[in-house]
């Protein structure tokens, strides 16, 4: 851990206590690692699961962080201990969410409650106790691009003004109410508006993070191995599961949607800058993504097939992908956005952050981890006889 650390304005960085809600998840585990390895900060890790941070909580030997991370197993729904933990901390980071597209259709009530109702006490306690809040939202709050409403042959669809998403300018455009896929985005947008209002009316110090497809080891789950057999994780974990099982990758509606992907370690660098530069981060909403890593979902599938063949030393399938409809894959009520390309002006201006890792490199790192972690377990699961 470096000593004599300073912020972007040359001021010494003082140790703080962070209440991290959702610390046991994908993003939380990587952020905890970063904070333990490179900073003097203390973390009150709040979650119902701790598997992904077990190596930090029960380390071998006597690492320097041993007394700087405490795990508190609690569900933030109506738990009276939550306010006490927020009071103990200088900063609260809220990562808790239901954030898998398959759930938006099949569990819209849980999705809305998790992302709006359950987040309300966190905002309330931070505001009432004058505690700083970093709240994780989503790029999905942007919804559909302006360009998607233009005719497909309209040249304006290629104009960045019609599809690049800006925190302070782009409208949030959702589909009709019957398309329950937007339950997540709508709940996330409403909690953003509430946080912003708390800042305007009651002086809450806040930062809102809009992640654009953060990718890396420990993301989501592999169905039937460390998650429910019927579960449908996000696209990268879905494709990883197919590759590990040597099944064709399923392309929803042809895989024509365009997305950008950023490496988790690059993204965590951005979050650490927010934590340690409150004067530059407070009151801002930040896109955190990598516009240079833009591909269609079909292109992502093709690239992942190539990368996995390299890391596993297994030849790709003769038919590596198959097309499925969104209704077949997600059920009734699914809708999608055509593109999600972040504008990086604000985060670059305020924090000087830019992502570094190419799409190929982040996929190689992630799929190497997936193969090393899951390949043998999946072989055993596949080889088990099925009861008649």
Tab-separated table of C-alpha atoms in Angstrom:
chain	number	residue	atom	x	y	z
A	1	UNK	CA	0.000	0.000	0.000
A	2	UNK	CA	1.453	3.348	-1.057
A	3	UNK	CA	2.050	5.968	1.635
A	4	UNK	CA	1.828	9.721	1.230
A	5	UNK	CA	-0.982	9.413	-1.300
A	6	UNK	CA	-2.556	12.629	-2.623
A	7	UNK	CA	-5.755	13.408	-4.525
A	8	UNK	CA	-5.977	14.956	-7.986
A	9	UNK	CA	-5.504	18.439	-6.518
A	10	UNK	CA	-2.407	17.490	-4.530
A	11	UNK	CA	-4.124	17.255	-1.149
A	12	UNK	CA	-3.205	14.398	1.240
A	13	UNK	CA	-5.770	11.578	1.214
A	14	UNK	CA	-7.035	10.871	4.720
A	15	UNK	CA	-8.201	7.353	5.717
A	16	UNK	CA	-11.980	7.018	5.788
A	17	UNK	CA	-14.539	4.371	6.731
A	18	UNK	CA	-16.757	3.144	3.889
A	19	UNK	CA	-20.087	1.367	4.334
A	20	UNK	CA	-20.308	-0.734	1.177
A	21	UNK	CA	-23.754	-2.223	0.557
A	22	UNK	CA	-23.523	-5.140	-1.861
A	23	UNK	CA	-19.846	-5.686	-1.069
A	24	UNK	CA	-20.110	-9.420	-1.759
A	25	UNK	CA	-21.062	-9.035	-5.412
A	26	UNK	CA	-19.060	-8.750	-8.619
A	27	UNK	CA	-18.274	-5.025	-8.433
A	28	UNK	CA	-18.088	-4.973	-4.635
A	29	UNK	CA	-15.528	-7.772	-4.476
A	30	UNK	CA	-13.198	-6.030	-6.920
A	31	UNK	CA	-13.632	-2.686	-5.152
A	32	UNK	CA	-12.885	-4.284	-1.763
A	33	UNK	CA	-9.715	-5.834	-3.222
A	34	UNK	CA	-8.590	-2.463	-4.551
A	35	UNK	CA	-9.292	-0.662	-1.279
A	36	UNK	CA	-7.488	-3.271	0.801
A	37	UNK	CA	-4.439	-3.503	-1.473
A	38	UNK	CA	-3.858	0.139	-2.314
A	39	UNK	CA	-5.474	2.414	0.286
A	40	UNK	CA	-5.643	2.882	4.075
A	41	UNK	CA	-9.452	2.973	4.071
A	42	UNK	CA	-11.647	0.749	6.236
A	43	UNK	CA	-14.646	-1.120	4.771
A	44	UNK	CA	-17.849	-2.170	6.518
A	45	UNK	CA	-18.867	-4.833	3.981
A	46	UNK	CA	-22.658	-5.314	3.951
A	47	UNK	CA	-24.270	-8.189	2.047
A	48	UNK	CA	-26.169	-11.447	2.446
A	49	UNK	CA	-23.382	-13.403	0.715
A	50	UNK	CA	-19.622	-13.276	1.228
A	51	UNK	CA	-18.265	-16.006	-1.110
A	52	UNK	CA	-16.621	-13.539	-3.516
A	53	UNK	CA	-14.769	-11.710	-0.710
A	54	UNK	CA	-13.977	-14.750	1.427
A	55	UNK	CA	-10.303	-14.463	0.467
A	56	UNK	CA	-10.275	-10.982	2.038
A	57	UNK	CA	-12.260	-11.923	5.140
A	58	UNK	CA	-10.333	-15.140	5.837
A	59	UNK	CA	-6.883	-14.478	4.376
A	60	UNK	CA	-3.897	-16.749	4.829
A	61	UNK	CA	-1.101	-15.244	6.888
A	62	UNK	CA	-1.407	-11.744	8.330
A	63	UNK	CA	-2.054	-9.307	5.465
A	64	UNK	CA	-1.963	-5.571	6.242
A	65	UNK	CA	-5.696	-5.212	5.662
A	66	UNK	CA	-6.809	-7.850	8.199
A	67	UNK	CA	-8.302	-5.276	10.581
A	68	UNK	CA	-9.654	-2.953	7.873
A	69	UNK	CA	-12.549	-5.030	6.535
A	70	UNK	CA	-15.542	-6.208	8.560
A	71	UNK	CA	-18.390	-8.279	7.130
A	72	UNK	CA	-21.951	-7.565	8.243
A	73	UNK	CA	-24.441	-10.156	7.005
A	74	UNK	CA	-27.732	-8.381	6.590
A	75	UNK	CA	-30.475	-7.730	4.079
A	76	UNK	CA	-31.076	-3.992	3.818
A	77	UNK	CA	-34.838	-4.528	3.706
A	78	UNK	CA	-36.132	-3.220	7.048
A	79	UNK	CA	-32.985	-4.061	9.013
A	80	UNK	CA	-32.518	-1.622	11.925
A	81	UNK	CA	-28.741	-2.184	11.880
A	82	UNK	CA	-28.388	-0.407	8.531
A	83	UNK	CA	-28.632	3.144	9.861
A	84	UNK	CA	-26.046	2.392	12.549
A	85	UNK	CA	-23.546	1.179	9.943
A	86	UNK	CA	-24.141	4.257	7.782
A	87	UNK	CA	-23.614	6.478	10.852
A	88	UNK	CA	-20.295	4.719	11.569
A	89	UNK	CA	-19.014	5.475	8.063
A	90	UNK	CA	-17.838	8.622	6.287
A	91	UNK	CA	-19.084	7.374	2.915
A	92	UNK	CA	-21.767	4.896	1.856
A	93	UNK	CA	-21.535	3.076	-1.488
A	94	UNK	CA	-24.756	1.369	-2.569
A	95	UNK	CA	-24.225	-1.473	-5.056
A	96	UNK	CA	-27.303	-3.522	-4.105
A	97	UNK	CA	-29.637	-4.290	-7.013
A	98	UNK	CA	-31.479	-6.859	-9.072
A	99	UNK	CA	-29.769	-6.294	-12.406
A	100	UNK	CA	-30.269	-9.230	-14.782
A	101	UNK	CA	-32.544	-8.638	-17.800
A	102	UNK	CA	-34.347	-11.982	-17.437
A	103	UNK	CA	-35.633	-10.829	-14.031
A	104	UNK	CA	-37.082	-7.585	-15.365
A	105	UNK	CA	-39.788	-9.536	-17.200
A	106	UNK	CA	-40.343	-12.427	-14.812
A	107	UNK	CA	-39.881	-10.558	-11.499
A	108	UNK	CA	-40.867	-6.947	-12.227
A	109	UNK	CA	-42.166	-6.304	-8.693
A	110	UNK	CA	-38.977	-7.599	-7.069
A	111	UNK	CA	-36.994	-5.555	-9.580
A	112	UNK	CA	-38.828	-2.328	-8.724
A	113	UNK	CA	-38.704	-2.940	-4.976
A	114	UNK	CA	-35.002	-3.849	-5.024
A	115	UNK	CA	-33.898	-0.901	-7.104
A	116	UNK	CA	-36.186	1.808	-5.720
A	117	UNK	CA	-38.027	0.949	-2.498
A	118	UNK	CA	-35.074	-0.843	-0.842
A	119	UNK	CA	-32.727	2.002	-1.795
A	120	UNK	CA	-34.902	4.682	-0.143
A	121	UNK	CA	-33.679	4.104	3.445
A	122	UNK	CA	-30.049	4.275	2.289
A	123	UNK	CA	-30.632	7.698	0.735
A	124	UNK	CA	-32.680	8.834	3.749
A	125	UNK	CA	-30.060	7.783	6.321
A	126	UNK	CA	-27.225	9.395	4.348
A	127	UNK	CA	-29.161	12.645	3.999
A	128	UNK	CA	-30.338	12.796	7.627
A	129	UNK	CA	-26.880	11.986	9.011
A	130	UNK	CA	-24.931	14.200	6.572
A	131	UNK	CA	-23.061	11.258	5.068
A	132	UNK	CA	-21.716	11.180	1.536
A	133	UNK	CA	-23.314	8.694	-0.893
A	134	UNK	CA	-21.988	7.031	-4.049
A	135	UNK	CA	-24.977	5.339	-5.665
A	136	UNK	CA	-24.654	2.814	-8.478
A	137	UNK	CA	-27.287	3.277	-11.149
A	138	UNK	CA	-27.174	1.855	-14.685
A	139	UNK	CA	-26.685	2.856	-18.308
A	140	UNK	CA	-30.191	1.488	-18.830
A	141	UNK	CA	-31.651	4.740	-17.463
A	142	UNK	CA	-31.063	6.180	-20.936
A	143	UNK	CA	-33.447	3.632	-22.456
A	144	UNK	CA	-33.673	3.919	-26.222
A	145	UNK	CA	-31.611	6.273	-28.367
A	146	UNK	CA	-33.186	9.134	-30.323
A	147	UNK	CA	-31.739	7.592	-33.479
A	148	UNK	CA	-33.670	4.338	-33.133
A	149	UNK	CA	-36.913	6.177	-33.950
A	150	UNK	CA	-35.582	7.322	-37.318
A	151	UNK	CA	-36.044	5.262	-40.512
A	152	UNK	CA	-33.269	2.660	-40.863
A	153	UNK	CA	-31.920	4.321	-44.009
A	154	UNK	CA	-31.810	7.798	-42.428
A	155	UNK	CA	-28.180	9.026	-42.380
A	156	UNK	CA	-28.789	10.769	-39.034
A	157	UNK	CA	-28.761	7.329	-37.398
A	158	UNK	CA	-24.966	7.458	-37.867
A	159	UNK	CA	-24.703	10.938	-36.287
A	160	UNK	CA	-23.294	10.688	-32.719
A	161	UNK	CA	-25.734	13.377	-31.579
A	162	UNK	CA	-28.484	10.804	-32.106
A	163	UNK	CA	-26.990	7.885	-30.181
A	164	UNK	CA	-24.056	8.854	-27.914
A	165	UNK	CA	-25.400	9.071	-24.349
A	166	UNK	CA	-24.572	12.176	-22.298
A	167	UNK	CA	-25.253	12.437	-18.552
A	168	UNK	CA	-26.364	16.076	-18.696
A	169	UNK	CA	-28.150	16.165	-22.035
A	170	UNK	CA	-29.538	12.832	-23.287
A	171	UNK	CA	-33.229	12.140	-22.646
A	172	UNK	CA	-34.359	8.942	-20.898
A	173	UNK	CA	-36.679	7.178	-23.364
A	174	UNK	CA	-38.477	4.005	-22.269
A	175	UNK	CA	-40.903	1.682	-24.007
A	176	UNK	CA	-44.613	1.283	-23.174
A	177	UNK	CA	-45.728	0.140	-19.716
A	178	UNK	CA	-46.614	-3.366	-20.962
A	179	UNK	CA	-42.939	-3.855	-21.840
A	180	UNK	CA	-41.884	-4.798	-18.319
A	181	UNK	CA	-38.263	-4.976	-19.366
A	182	UNK	CA	-38.193	-1.255	-18.496
A	183	UNK	CA	-39.149	-1.840	-14.843
A	184	UNK	CA	-35.455	-1.868	-13.921
A	185	UNK	CA	-34.505	1.270	-15.825
A	186	UNK	CA	-37.531	3.173	-14.549
A	187	UNK	CA	-36.825	2.258	-10.896
A	188	UNK	CA	-33.179	3.222	-11.308
A	189	UNK	CA	-34.081	6.540	-12.911
A	190	UNK	CA	-36.551	7.380	-10.138
A	191	UNK	CA	-33.991	6.737	-7.365
A	192	UNK	CA	-31.527	8.921	-9.298
A	193	UNK	CA	-34.083	11.714	-9.343
A	194	UNK	CA	-34.726	11.304	-5.621
A	195	UNK	CA	-30.987	11.432	-4.840
A	196	UNK	CA	-30.609	14.522	-7.000
A	197	UNK	CA	-33.557	16.154	-5.230
A	198	UNK	CA	-32.053	15.335	-1.805
A	199	UNK	CA	-28.904	17.072	-2.949
A	200	UNK	CA	-30.789	20.125	-4.178
A	201	UNK	CA	-33.150	20.487	-1.200
A	202	UNK	CA	-31.289	18.972	1.758
A	203	UNK	CA	-27.621	19.236	0.812
A	204	UNK	CA	-26.917	15.512	0.343
A	205	UNK	CA	-23.400	14.997	-1.013
A	206	UNK	CA	-23.791	12.396	-3.743
A	207	UNK	CA	-22.203	10.856	-6.794
A	208	UNK	CA	-24.176	8.670	-9.228
A	209	UNK	CA	-22.401	6.003	-11.290
A	210	UNK	CA	-23.865	4.709	-14.566
A	211	UNK	CA	-21.943	1.516	-15.483
A	212	UNK	CA	-21.795	0.471	-19.124
A	213	UNK	CA	-21.330	-3.325	-19.095
A	214	UNK	CA	-18.484	-3.893	-16.652
A	215	UNK	CA	-16.838	-7.230	-17.422
A	216	UNK	CA	-14.359	-9.448	-15.616
A	217	UNK	CA	-13.754	-12.406	-13.300
A	218	UNK	CA	-16.501	-13.226	-10.764
A	219	UNK	CA	-19.220	-11.640	-12.898
A	220	UNK	CA	-22.726	-13.047	-12.355
A	221	UNK	CA	-22.979	-16.834	-12.063
A	222	UNK	CA	-22.899	-20.055	-14.059
A	223	UNK	CA	-26.354	-21.707	-13.961
A	224	UNK	CA	-26.402	-24.980	-12.047
A	225	UNK	CA	-22.895	-24.459	-10.652
A	226	UNK	CA	-22.944	-21.354	-8.457
A	227	UNK	CA	-26.401	-20.119	-9.403
A	228	UNK	CA	-29.893	-21.508	-10.079
A	229	UNK	CA	-30.132	-24.052	-12.914
A	230	UNK	CA	-32.977	-22.101	-14.499
A	231	UNK	CA	-31.188	-18.751	-14.046
A	232	UNK	CA	-30.372	-16.479	-16.970
A	233	UNK	CA	-27.394	-14.224	-16.194
A	234	UNK	CA	-26.280	-11.267	-18.311
A	235	UNK	CA	-24.934	-11.696	-21.812
A	236	UNK	CA	-21.269	-12.399	-21.083
A	237	UNK	CA	-22.028	-14.990	-18.399
A	238	UNK	CA	-24.724	-16.510	-20.637
A	239	UNK	CA	-22.242	-16.899	-23.483
A	240	UNK	CA	-19.579	-18.192	-21.052
A	241	UNK	CA	-22.017	-20.845	-19.841
A	242	UNK	CA	-22.701	-21.934	-23.428
A	243	UNK	CA	-18.978	-22.101	-24.222
A	244	UNK	CA	-18.170	-24.089	-21.074
A	245	UNK	CA	-20.936	-26.584	-21.908
A	246	UNK	CA	-19.986	-26.659	-25.611
A	247	UNK	CA	-23.412	-25.402	-26.630
A	248	UNK	CA	-24.201	-22.877	-29.376
A	249	UNK	CA	-24.408	-19.281	-28.154
A	250	UNK	CA	-27.968	-17.976	-28.316
A	251	UNK	CA	-28.338	-14.684	-30.173
A	252	UNK	CA	-31.515	-12.879	-29.139
A	253	UNK	CA	-33.283	-11.326	-32.152
A	254	UNK	CA	-30.190	-11.898	-34.278
A	255	UNK	CA	-27.747	-10.253	-31.867
A	256	UNK	CA	-27.991	-6.929	-33.689
A	257	UNK	CA	-28.024	-4.701	-30.577
A	258	UNK	CA	-24.809	-2.741	-30.094
A	259	UNK	CA	-23.048	-2.523	-26.734
A	260	UNK	CA	-19.777	-1.347	-25.240
A	261	UNK	CA	-17.799	-3.304	-22.643
A	262	UNK	CA	-15.263	-2.104	-20.079
A	263	UNK	CA	-12.852	-4.153	-17.966
A	264	UNK	CA	-13.751	-4.288	-14.278
A	265	UNK	CA	-10.236	-3.265	-13.187
A	266	UNK	CA	-10.376	-0.127	-15.367
A	267	UNK	CA	-13.826	0.723	-13.983
A	268	UNK	CA	-12.700	0.252	-10.370
A	269	UNK	CA	-9.932	2.794	-10.988
A	270	UNK	CA	-12.693	5.280	-11.841
A	271	UNK	CA	-14.614	4.477	-8.652
A	272	UNK	CA	-11.493	4.933	-6.511
A	273	UNK	CA	-11.029	8.376	-8.072
A	274	UNK	CA	-14.612	9.228	-7.070
A	275	UNK	CA	-14.028	7.995	-3.515
A	276	UNK	CA	-10.831	9.973	-3.026
A	277	UNK	CA	-11.771	13.162	-4.883
A	278	UNK	CA	-15.097	14.236	-3.362
A	279	UNK	CA	-14.610	17.873	-4.346
A	280	UNK	CA	-14.491	16.799	-7.991
A	281	UNK	CA	-17.094	14.007	-7.809
A	282	UNK	CA	-19.857	15.362	-5.574
A	283	UNK	CA	-23.025	16.385	-7.393
A	284	UNK	CA	-22.027	14.596	-10.586
A	285	UNK	CA	-23.420	11.695	-12.588
A	286	UNK	CA	-20.686	9.695	-14.326
A	287	UNK	CA	-20.857	7.360	-17.305
A	288	UNK	CA	-18.228	4.654	-16.756
A	289	UNK	CA	-17.657	2.650	-19.918
A	290	UNK	CA	-15.380	2.176	-22.903
A	291	UNK	CA	-16.753	3.557	-26.182
A	292	UNK	CA	-13.769	2.041	-28.015
A	293	UNK	CA	-15.023	-1.472	-27.191
A	294	UNK	CA	-18.245	-1.237	-29.204
A	295	UNK	CA	-19.580	-4.371	-30.909
A	296	UNK	CA	-22.877	-5.960	-31.820
A	297	UNK	CA	-23.908	-8.867	-29.615
A	298	UNK	CA	-23.303	-11.142	-32.623
A	299	UNK	CA	-19.743	-9.814	-32.950
A	300	UNK	CA	-19.258	-10.338	-29.205
A	301	UNK	CA	-20.337	-13.979	-29.578
A	302	UNK	CA	-17.930	-14.524	-32.470
A	303	UNK	CA	-15.049	-12.953	-30.546
A	304	UNK	CA	-15.799	-14.926	-27.370
A	305	UNK	CA	-15.853	-18.154	-29.390
A	306	UNK	CA	-12.378	-17.378	-30.745
A	307	UNK	CA	-10.985	-16.349	-27.351
A	308	UNK	CA	-12.413	-19.374	-25.543
A	309	UNK	CA	-10.992	-21.731	-28.137
A	310	UNK	CA	-7.584	-20.192	-27.425
A	311	UNK	CA	-7.751	-20.351	-23.608
A	312	UNK	CA	-9.340	-23.830	-23.466
A	313	UNK	CA	-7.412	-25.405	-26.352
A	314	UNK	CA	-10.745	-26.774	-27.615
A	315	UNK	CA	-11.934	-26.307	-31.197
A	316	UNK	CA	-15.089	-24.199	-31.668
A	317	UNK	CA	-18.365	-25.906	-32.548
A	318	UNK	CA	-19.272	-26.329	-36.202
A	319	UNK	CA	-22.362	-24.200	-35.476
A	320	UNK	CA	-21.182	-21.756	-32.804
A	321	UNK	CA	-24.363	-19.614	-32.646
A	322	UNK	CA	-28.121	-19.972	-33.062
A	323	UNK	CA	-30.781	-17.287	-33.330
A	324	UNK	CA	-33.678	-17.127	-30.859
A	325	UNK	CA	-36.489	-14.617	-30.465
A	326	UNK	CA	-36.595	-12.314	-27.436
A	327	UNK	CA	-40.030	-13.753	-26.591
A	328	UNK	CA	-38.603	-17.282	-26.565
A	329	UNK	CA	-35.540	-16.281	-24.509
A	330	UNK	CA	-36.942	-13.698	-22.082
A	331	UNK	CA	-40.722	-14.176	-22.313
A	332	UNK	CA	-43.479	-11.651	-22.988
A	333	UNK	CA	-42.806	-7.986	-22.347
A	334	UNK	CA	-39.192	-7.807	-23.484
A	335	UNK	CA	-37.919	-4.740	-25.289
A	336	UNK	CA	-34.413	-3.494	-25.972
A	337	UNK	CA	-32.317	-0.473	-26.836
A	338	UNK	CA	-30.420	-0.409	-30.102
A	339	UNK	CA	-27.155	1.119	-28.845
A	340	UNK	CA	-25.504	2.090	-25.571
A	341	UNK	CA	-22.451	4.222	-26.288
A	342	UNK	CA	-21.278	6.459	-23.408
A	343	UNK	CA	-20.032	9.993	-23.758
A	344	UNK	CA	-16.900	10.302	-21.583
A	345	UNK	CA	-16.536	14.086	-21.434
A	346	UNK	CA	-17.611	14.643	-17.815
A	347	UNK	CA	-15.595	11.854	-16.164
A	348	UNK	CA	-12.528	12.774	-18.211
A	349	UNK	CA	-12.852	16.456	-17.263
A	350	UNK	CA	-13.578	15.907	-13.561
A	351	UNK	CA	-11.411	12.867	-12.799
A	352	UNK	CA	-9.051	12.505	-15.749
A	353	UNK	CA	-10.159	8.900	-16.214
A	354	UNK	CA	-9.990	6.906	-19.422
A	355	UNK	CA	-10.319	3.113	-19.840
A	356	UNK	CA	-7.267	1.211	-21.065
A	357	UNK	CA	-8.141	-2.442	-21.745
A	358	UNK	CA	-9.156	-3.653	-25.209
A	359	UNK	CA	-12.165	-5.907	-25.696
A	360	UNK	CA	-9.973	-8.854	-26.737
A	361	UNK	CA	-7.794	-8.508	-23.638
A	362	UNK	CA	-10.692	-8.218	-21.203
A	363	UNK	CA	-12.382	-11.237	-22.785
A	364	UNK	CA	-9.151	-13.250	-22.579
A	365	UNK	CA	-8.757	-12.403	-18.877
A	366	UNK	CA	-12.402	-13.157	-18.100
A	367	UNK	CA	-12.676	-16.396	-20.077
A	368	UNK	CA	-9.381	-17.675	-18.676
A	369	UNK	CA	-10.883	-17.207	-15.206
A	370	UNK	CA	-14.183	-18.813	-16.249
A	371	UNK	CA	-12.438	-21.843	-17.744
A	372	UNK	CA	-10.125	-22.289	-14.762
A	373	UNK	CA	-12.970	-21.885	-12.255
A	374	UNK	CA	-15.838	-23.768	-13.879
A	375	UNK	CA	-14.702	-26.182	-16.603
A	376	UNK	CA	-14.152	-29.204	-14.354
A	377	UNK	CA	-17.333	-28.592	-12.332
A	378	UNK	CA	-19.389	-28.424	-15.516
A	379	UNK	CA	-17.835	-31.628	-16.881
A	380	UNK	CA	-18.802	-33.414	-13.677
A	381	UNK	CA	-22.319	-31.972	-13.783
A	382	UNK	CA	-22.799	-33.030	-17.402
A	383	UNK	CA	-21.483	-36.539	-16.759
A	384	UNK	CA	-23.881	-37.234	-13.868
A	385	UNK	CA	-26.606	-39.709	-14.836
A	386	UNK	CA	-30.076	-38.209	-15.046
A	387	UNK	CA	-32.654	-39.930	-12.825
A	388	UNK	CA	-35.462	-41.494	-14.827
